[in-house]
Tab-separated table of C-alpha atoms in Angstrom:
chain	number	residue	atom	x	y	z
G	180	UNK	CA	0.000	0.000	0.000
G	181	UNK	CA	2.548	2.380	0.911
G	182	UNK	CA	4.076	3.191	-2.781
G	183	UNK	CA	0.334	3.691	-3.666
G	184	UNK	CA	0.286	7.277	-1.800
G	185	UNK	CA	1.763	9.359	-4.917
G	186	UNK	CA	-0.651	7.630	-7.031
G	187	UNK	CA	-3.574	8.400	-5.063
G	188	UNK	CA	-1.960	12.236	-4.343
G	189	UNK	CA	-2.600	12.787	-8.070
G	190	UNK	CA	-5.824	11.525	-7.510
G	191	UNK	CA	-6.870	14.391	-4.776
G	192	UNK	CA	-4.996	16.931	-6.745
G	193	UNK	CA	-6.670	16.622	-10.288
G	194	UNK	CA	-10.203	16.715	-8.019
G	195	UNK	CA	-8.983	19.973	-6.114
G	196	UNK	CA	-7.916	21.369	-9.786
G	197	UNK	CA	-10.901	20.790	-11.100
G	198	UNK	CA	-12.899	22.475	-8.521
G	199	UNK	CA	-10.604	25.459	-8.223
G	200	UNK	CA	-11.706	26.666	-12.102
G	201	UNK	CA	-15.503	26.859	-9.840
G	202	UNK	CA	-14.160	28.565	-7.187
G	203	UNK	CA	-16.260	31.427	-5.772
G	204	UNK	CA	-18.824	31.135	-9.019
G	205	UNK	CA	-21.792	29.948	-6.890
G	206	UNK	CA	-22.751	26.440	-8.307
G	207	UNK	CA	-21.556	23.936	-5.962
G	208	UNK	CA	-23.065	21.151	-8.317
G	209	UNK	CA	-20.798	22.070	-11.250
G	210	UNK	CA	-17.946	22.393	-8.684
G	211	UNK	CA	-18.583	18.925	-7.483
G	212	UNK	CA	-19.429	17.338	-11.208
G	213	UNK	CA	-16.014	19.070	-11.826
G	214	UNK	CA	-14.257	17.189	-8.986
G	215	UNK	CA	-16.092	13.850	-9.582
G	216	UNK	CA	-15.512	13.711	-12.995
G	217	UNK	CA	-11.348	14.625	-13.214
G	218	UNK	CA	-11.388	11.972	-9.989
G	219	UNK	CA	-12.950	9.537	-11.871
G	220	UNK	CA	-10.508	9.937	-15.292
G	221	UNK	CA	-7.153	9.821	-12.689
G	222	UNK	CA	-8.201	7.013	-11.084
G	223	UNK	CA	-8.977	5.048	-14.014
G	224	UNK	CA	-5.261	6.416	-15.822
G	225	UNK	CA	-3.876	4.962	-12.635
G	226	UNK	CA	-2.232	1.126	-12.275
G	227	UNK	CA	-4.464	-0.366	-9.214
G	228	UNK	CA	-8.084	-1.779	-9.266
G	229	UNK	CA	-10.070	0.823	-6.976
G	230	UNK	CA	-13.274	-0.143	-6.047
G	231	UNK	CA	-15.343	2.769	-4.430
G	232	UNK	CA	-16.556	1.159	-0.541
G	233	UNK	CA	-18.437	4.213	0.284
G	234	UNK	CA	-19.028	7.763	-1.529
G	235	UNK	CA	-20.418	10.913	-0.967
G	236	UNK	CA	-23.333	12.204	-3.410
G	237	UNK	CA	-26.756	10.252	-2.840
G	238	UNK	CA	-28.017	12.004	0.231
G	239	UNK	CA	-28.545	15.307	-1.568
G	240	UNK	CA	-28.336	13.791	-4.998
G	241	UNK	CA	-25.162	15.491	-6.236
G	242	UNK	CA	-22.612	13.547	-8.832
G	243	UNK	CA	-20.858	10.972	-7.153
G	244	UNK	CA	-18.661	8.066	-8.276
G	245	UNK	CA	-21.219	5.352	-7.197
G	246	UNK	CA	-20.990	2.749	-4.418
G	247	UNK	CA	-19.171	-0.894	-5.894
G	248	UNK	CA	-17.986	1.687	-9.045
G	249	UNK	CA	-14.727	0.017	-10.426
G	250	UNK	CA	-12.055	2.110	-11.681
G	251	UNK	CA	-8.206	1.810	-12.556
G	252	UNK	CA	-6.299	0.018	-15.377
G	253	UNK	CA	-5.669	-3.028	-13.231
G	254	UNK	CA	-3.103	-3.224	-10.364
G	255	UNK	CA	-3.003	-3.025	-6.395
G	256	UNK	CA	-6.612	-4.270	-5.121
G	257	UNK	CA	-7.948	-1.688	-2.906
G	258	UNK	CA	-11.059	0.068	-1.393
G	259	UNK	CA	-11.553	3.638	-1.321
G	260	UNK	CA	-13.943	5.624	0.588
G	261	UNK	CA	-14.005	8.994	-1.372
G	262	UNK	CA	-15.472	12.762	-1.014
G	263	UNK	CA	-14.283	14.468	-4.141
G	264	UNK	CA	-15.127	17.837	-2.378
G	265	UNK	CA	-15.478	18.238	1.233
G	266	UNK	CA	-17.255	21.632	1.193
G	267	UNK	CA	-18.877	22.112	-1.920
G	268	UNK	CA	-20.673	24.768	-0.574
G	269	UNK	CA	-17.409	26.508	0.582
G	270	UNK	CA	-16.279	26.038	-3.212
G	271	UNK	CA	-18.692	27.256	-4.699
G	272	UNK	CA	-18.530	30.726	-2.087
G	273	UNK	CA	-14.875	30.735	-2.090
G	274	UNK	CA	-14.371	30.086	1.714
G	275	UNK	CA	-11.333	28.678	3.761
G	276	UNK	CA	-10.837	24.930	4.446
G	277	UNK	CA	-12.280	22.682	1.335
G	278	UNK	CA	-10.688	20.038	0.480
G	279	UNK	CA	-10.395	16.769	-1.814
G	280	UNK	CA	-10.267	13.686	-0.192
G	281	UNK	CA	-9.664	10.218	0.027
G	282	UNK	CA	-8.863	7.006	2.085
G	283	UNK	CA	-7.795	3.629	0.774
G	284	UNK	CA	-7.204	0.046	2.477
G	285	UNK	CA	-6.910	-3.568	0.891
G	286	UNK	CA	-9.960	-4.814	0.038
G	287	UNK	CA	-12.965	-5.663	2.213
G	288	UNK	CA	-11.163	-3.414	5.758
G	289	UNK	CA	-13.448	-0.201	5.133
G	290	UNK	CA	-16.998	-0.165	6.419
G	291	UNK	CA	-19.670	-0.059	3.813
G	292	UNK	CA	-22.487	1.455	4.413
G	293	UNK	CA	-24.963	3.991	2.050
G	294	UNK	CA	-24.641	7.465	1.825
G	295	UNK	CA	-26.504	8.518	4.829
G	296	UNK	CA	-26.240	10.397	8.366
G	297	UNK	CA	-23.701	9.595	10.780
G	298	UNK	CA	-23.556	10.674	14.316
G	299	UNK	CA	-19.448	11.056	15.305
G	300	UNK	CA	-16.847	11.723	18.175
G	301	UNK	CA	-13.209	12.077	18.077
G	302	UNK	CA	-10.639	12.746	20.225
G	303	UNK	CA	-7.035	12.917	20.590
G	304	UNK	CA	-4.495	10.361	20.679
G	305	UNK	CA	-3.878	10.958	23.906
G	306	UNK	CA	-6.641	9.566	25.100
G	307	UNK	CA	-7.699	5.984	24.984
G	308	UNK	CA	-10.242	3.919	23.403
G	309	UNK	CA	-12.287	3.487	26.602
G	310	UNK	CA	-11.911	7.352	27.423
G	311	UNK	CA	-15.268	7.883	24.649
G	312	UNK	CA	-18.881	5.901	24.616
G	313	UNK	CA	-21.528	7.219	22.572
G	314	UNK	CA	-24.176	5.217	24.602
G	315	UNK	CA	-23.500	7.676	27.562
G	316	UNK	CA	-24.133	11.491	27.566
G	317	UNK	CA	-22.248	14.415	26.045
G	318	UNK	CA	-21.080	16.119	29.280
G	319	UNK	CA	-19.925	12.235	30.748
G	320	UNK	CA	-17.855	12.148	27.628
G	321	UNK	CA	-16.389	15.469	27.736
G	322	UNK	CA	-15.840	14.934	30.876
G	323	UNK	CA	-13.966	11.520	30.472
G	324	UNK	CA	-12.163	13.631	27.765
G	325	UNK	CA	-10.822	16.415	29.689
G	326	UNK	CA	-9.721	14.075	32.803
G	327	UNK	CA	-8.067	11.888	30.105
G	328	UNK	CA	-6.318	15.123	28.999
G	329	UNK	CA	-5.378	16.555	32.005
G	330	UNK	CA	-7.174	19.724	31.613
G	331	UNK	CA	-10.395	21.287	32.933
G	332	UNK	CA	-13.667	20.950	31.056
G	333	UNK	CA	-13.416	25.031	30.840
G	334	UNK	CA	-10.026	24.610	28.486
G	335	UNK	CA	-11.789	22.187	26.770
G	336	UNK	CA	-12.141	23.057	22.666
G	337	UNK	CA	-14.477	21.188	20.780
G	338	UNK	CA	-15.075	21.253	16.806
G	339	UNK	CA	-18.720	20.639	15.308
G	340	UNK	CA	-20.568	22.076	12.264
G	341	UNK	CA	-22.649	25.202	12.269
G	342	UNK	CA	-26.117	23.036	11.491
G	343	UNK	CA	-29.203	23.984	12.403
G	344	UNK	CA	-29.702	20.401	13.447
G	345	UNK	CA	-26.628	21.158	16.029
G	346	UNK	CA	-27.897	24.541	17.730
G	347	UNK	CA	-28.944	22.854	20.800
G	348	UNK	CA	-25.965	20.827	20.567
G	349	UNK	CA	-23.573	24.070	20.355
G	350	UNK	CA	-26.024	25.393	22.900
G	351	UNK	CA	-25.048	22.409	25.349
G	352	UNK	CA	-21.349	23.453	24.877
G	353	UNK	CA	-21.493	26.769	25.621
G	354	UNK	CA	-23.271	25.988	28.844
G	355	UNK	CA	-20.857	23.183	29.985
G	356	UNK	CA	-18.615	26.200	29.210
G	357	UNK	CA	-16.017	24.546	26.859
G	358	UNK	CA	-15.007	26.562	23.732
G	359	UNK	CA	-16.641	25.907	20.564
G	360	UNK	CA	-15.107	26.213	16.936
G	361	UNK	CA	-18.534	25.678	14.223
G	362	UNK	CA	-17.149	25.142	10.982
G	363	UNK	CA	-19.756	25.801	8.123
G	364	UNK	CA	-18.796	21.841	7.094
G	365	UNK	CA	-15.973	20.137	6.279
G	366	UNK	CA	-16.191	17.421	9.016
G	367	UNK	CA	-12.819	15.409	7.885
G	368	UNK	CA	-10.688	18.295	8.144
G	369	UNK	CA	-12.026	19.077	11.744
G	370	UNK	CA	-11.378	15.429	13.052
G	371	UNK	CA	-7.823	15.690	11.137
G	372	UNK	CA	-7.004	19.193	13.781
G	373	UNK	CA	-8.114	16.995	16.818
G	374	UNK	CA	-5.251	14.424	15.453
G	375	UNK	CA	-2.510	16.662	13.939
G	376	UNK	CA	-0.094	18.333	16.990
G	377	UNK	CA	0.107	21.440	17.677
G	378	UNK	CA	-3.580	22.533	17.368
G	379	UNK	CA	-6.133	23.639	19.600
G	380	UNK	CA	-8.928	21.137	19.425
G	381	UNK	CA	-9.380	18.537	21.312
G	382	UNK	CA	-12.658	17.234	20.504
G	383	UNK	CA	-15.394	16.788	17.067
G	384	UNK	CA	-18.748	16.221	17.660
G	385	UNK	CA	-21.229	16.180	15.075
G	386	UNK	CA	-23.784	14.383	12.410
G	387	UNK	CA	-22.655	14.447	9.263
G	388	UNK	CA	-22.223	12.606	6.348
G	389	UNK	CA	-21.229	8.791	6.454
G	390	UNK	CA	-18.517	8.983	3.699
G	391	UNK	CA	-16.882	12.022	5.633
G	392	UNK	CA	-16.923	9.645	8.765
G	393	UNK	CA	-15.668	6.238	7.286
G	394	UNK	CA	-12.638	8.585	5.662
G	395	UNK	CA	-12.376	10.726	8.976
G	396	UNK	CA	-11.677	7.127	10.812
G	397	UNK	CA	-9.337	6.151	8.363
G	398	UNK	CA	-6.751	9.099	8.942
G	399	UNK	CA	-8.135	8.966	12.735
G	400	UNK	CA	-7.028	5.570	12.817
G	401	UNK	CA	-4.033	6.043	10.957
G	402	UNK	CA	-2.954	9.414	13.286
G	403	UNK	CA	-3.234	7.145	16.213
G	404	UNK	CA	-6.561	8.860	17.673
G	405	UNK	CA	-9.959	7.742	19.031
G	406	UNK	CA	-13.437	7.592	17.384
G	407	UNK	CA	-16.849	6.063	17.789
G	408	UNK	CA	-19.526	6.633	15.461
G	409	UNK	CA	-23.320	5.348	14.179
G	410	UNK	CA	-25.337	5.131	11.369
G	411	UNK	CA	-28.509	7.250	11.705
G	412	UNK	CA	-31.429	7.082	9.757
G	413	UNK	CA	-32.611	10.558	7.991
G	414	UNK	CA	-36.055	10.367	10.156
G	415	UNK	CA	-34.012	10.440	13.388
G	416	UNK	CA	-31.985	13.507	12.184
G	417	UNK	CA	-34.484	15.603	9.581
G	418	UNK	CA	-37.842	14.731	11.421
G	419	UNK	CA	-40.135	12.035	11.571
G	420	UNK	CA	-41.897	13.202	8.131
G	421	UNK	CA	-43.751	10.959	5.617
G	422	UNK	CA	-40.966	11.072	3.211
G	423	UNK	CA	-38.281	10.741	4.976
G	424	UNK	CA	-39.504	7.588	6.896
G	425	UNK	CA	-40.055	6.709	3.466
G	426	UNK	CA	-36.195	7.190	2.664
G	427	UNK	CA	-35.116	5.998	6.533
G	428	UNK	CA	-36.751	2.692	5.434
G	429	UNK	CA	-34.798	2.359	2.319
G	430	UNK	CA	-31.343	2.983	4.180
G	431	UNK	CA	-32.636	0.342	6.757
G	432	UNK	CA	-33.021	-1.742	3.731
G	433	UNK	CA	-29.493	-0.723	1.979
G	434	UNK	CA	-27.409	-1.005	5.620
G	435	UNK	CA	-28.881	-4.700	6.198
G	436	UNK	CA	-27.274	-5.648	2.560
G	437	UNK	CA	-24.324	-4.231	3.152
G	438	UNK	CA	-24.460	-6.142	6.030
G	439	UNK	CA	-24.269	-3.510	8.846
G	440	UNK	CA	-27.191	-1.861	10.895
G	441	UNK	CA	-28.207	1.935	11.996
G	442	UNK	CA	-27.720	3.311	15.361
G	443	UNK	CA	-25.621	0.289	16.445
G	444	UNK	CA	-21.777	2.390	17.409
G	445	UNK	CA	-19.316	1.676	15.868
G	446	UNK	CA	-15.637	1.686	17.054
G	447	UNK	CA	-12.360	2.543	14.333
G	448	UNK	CA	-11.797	-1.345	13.830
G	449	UNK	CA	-15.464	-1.740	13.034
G	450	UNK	CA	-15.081	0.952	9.994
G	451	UNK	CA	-11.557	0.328	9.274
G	452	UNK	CA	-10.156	-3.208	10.051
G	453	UNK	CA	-6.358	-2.793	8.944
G	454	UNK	CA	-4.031	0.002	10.016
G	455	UNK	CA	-2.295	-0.156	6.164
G	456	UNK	CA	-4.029	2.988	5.438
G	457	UNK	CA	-3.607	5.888	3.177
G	458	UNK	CA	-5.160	9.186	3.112
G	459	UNK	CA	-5.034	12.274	0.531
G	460	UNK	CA	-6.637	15.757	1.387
G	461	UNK	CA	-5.898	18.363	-1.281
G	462	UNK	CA	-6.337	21.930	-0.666
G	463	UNK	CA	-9.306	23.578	-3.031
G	464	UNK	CA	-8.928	26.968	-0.638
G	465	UNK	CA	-6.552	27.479	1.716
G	466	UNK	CA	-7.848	25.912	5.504
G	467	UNK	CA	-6.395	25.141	8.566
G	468	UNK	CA	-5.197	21.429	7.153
G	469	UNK	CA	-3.454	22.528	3.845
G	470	UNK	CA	-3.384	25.518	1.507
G	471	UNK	CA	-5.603	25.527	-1.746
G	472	UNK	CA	-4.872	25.644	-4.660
G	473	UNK	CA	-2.809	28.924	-6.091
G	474	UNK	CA	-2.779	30.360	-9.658
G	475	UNK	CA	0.475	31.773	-11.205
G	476	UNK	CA	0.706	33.138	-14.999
G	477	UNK	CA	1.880	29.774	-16.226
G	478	UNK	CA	1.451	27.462	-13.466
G	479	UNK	CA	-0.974	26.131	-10.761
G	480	UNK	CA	-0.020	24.853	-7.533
G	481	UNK	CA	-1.222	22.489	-4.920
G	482	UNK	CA	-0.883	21.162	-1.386
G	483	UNK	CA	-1.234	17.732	-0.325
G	484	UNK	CA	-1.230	16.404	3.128
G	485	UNK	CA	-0.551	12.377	2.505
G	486	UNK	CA	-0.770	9.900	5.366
G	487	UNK	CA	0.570	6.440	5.553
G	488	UNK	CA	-1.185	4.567	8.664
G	489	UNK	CA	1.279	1.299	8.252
G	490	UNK	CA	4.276	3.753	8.767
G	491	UNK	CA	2.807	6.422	10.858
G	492	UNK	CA	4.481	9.190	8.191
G	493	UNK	CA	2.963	12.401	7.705
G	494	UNK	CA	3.779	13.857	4.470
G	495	UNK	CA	2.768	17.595	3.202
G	496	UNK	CA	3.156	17.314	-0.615
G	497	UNK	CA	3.371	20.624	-2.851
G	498	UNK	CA	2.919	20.433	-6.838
G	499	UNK	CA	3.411	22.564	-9.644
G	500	UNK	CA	0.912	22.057	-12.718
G	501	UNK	CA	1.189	23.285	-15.661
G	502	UNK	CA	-1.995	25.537	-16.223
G	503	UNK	CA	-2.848	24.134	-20.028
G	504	UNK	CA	-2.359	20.173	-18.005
G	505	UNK	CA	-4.758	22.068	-15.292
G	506	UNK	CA	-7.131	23.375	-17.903
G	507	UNK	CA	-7.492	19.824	-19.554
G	508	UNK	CA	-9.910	19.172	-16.680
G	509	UNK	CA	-12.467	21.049	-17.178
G	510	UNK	CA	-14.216	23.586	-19.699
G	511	UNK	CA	-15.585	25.956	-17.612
G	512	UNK	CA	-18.931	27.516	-18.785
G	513	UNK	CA	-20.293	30.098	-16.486
């Protein structure tokens, strides 16, 4: 796996370039049929047999490279759970911290499950597996957290998304007086912070999407930190609605042939069974993970952070495309 991570590098990169020629334009669709599409030509130019475990898309029917997709000219067997842009919204408004991304195992060690909700919590290395339980309360957890980190609950800085579904959740924060950081999304590159040294976070909590959280416990995993998660059906998240019990009874259906089952928590070895992991997160704007992706008069430039779980290395990458190579990606009609 490990002299797969420049391959799959490119992969992230001709996404983020892609996406970059929609940046700030105000169609996050086109951005993310952009990123789909130049992910889906790289991967199939490379040498491995990719087959896509989990992907981001169906929930809120964007483009997607599908669930059981197989791509690549034959090679390395491996999985891939895949977001080709991780803030599409952020794209298409030109804000800080989107990203390409993607994780990859041998075949069969990532969890697959549809494209649905996901309830998440991740903490730092530091602390251990038994420090987190998502069958208990919030405040027994952060609790737990802050003993396990030898700090007080007040010093305490947790990550989540700035959902409406999480105001009372951010509302629960602020009164148990820890700090709060609300990213508008981008889920993966708040769990990466809580891994990475030398930041301030110490905790995400949030329900997002299930791609997002099978490749956030991948690099989790690989960093050395700690995660549970579950699946969660869209009634229990959007409202007990007509419709979507309708579409909560399909993803029932869906997670039982996949062979796993909602609202049952799930611990990193249940979503990634293998610590021979690698995971790509390109910069489409410059974030707090990587910088995005930076236009010259002849040139383009991108930053890659690369992470090899089998090795424990930590790799920041930095590439210099040609801008007719860039171009090649996409025909941008506005």
């Amino acid at each position: 796996m490990n002299q797969l991570g420049l391959t799959l590098t490119q992969v992230t990169e001709a996404a983020a370039l892609a996406a970059y020629q929609w940046l700030g334009r105000g169609c996050k669709n086109a951005a993310d049929q952009a990123a789909v599409s130049a992910m889906r030509k790289q991967l199939n130019a490379s040498e491995i047999e990719a087959r896509i475990a989990i992907g981001e898309g169906e929930i809120d029917d964007a483009p997607m490279l599908y669930i059981g997709e197989e791509l690549g000219r034959g090679g390395a067997k491996i999985d891939i759970a895949v977001d080709p842009i991780e803030g599409t919204r952020m794209t298409a408004m030109g804000q800080a911290n989107a990203l390409a991304v993607l994780a990859a195992t041998e075949r069969g060690a990532l969890l697959q499950a549809p494209d649905m909700y996901m309830e998440k919590l991740v903490t730092r290395p530091q602390a251990s597996s038994a420090t987190i339980n998502l069958s208990q309360p919030l405040e027994e957890n952060l609790i737990n957290i802050a003993r396990a980190l030898n700090k007080p609950l007040s010093q305490l800085a947790v990550a989540t998304l700035a959902k409406p579904r999480h105001e009372k959740l951010i509302a629960q924060l602020h009164s148990l007086g820890v700090k709060v950081y609300a990213f508008p999304d981008g889920d993966v590159a708040a769990s990466l912070l809580v891994c990475l040294p030398d930041n301030d976070i110490d905790v995400m909590v949030c329900t997002g999407g299930a791609p997002e959280g099978v490749i956030s416990a991948a690099v989790v995993k690989a960093l050395g930190g700690v995660m549970q998660a579950r699946l969660l059906t869209r009634d229990h998240v959007k409202g007990a609605t007509p419709e979507n019990i309708r579409l909560a009874n399909k993803e029932h259906q869906r997670c039982l042939q996949m062979g796993t089952t909602p609202n049952r928590i799930l611990t990193l070895d249940d979503m990634v069974k293998t610590d021979n992991i690698i995971f790509c997160a390109t910069g489409i704007t410059k974030g707090d993970v990587v910088n995005g992706v930076q236009k010259y008069a002849q040139h383009l430039t991108t930053e890659t952070l690369l992470v090899q779980g089998e090795t424990k290395t930590i790799r920041m990458i930095s590439s210099t495309h040609q801008a007719d190579t860039a171009n090649e990606l996409i025909t941008l009609k506005v």
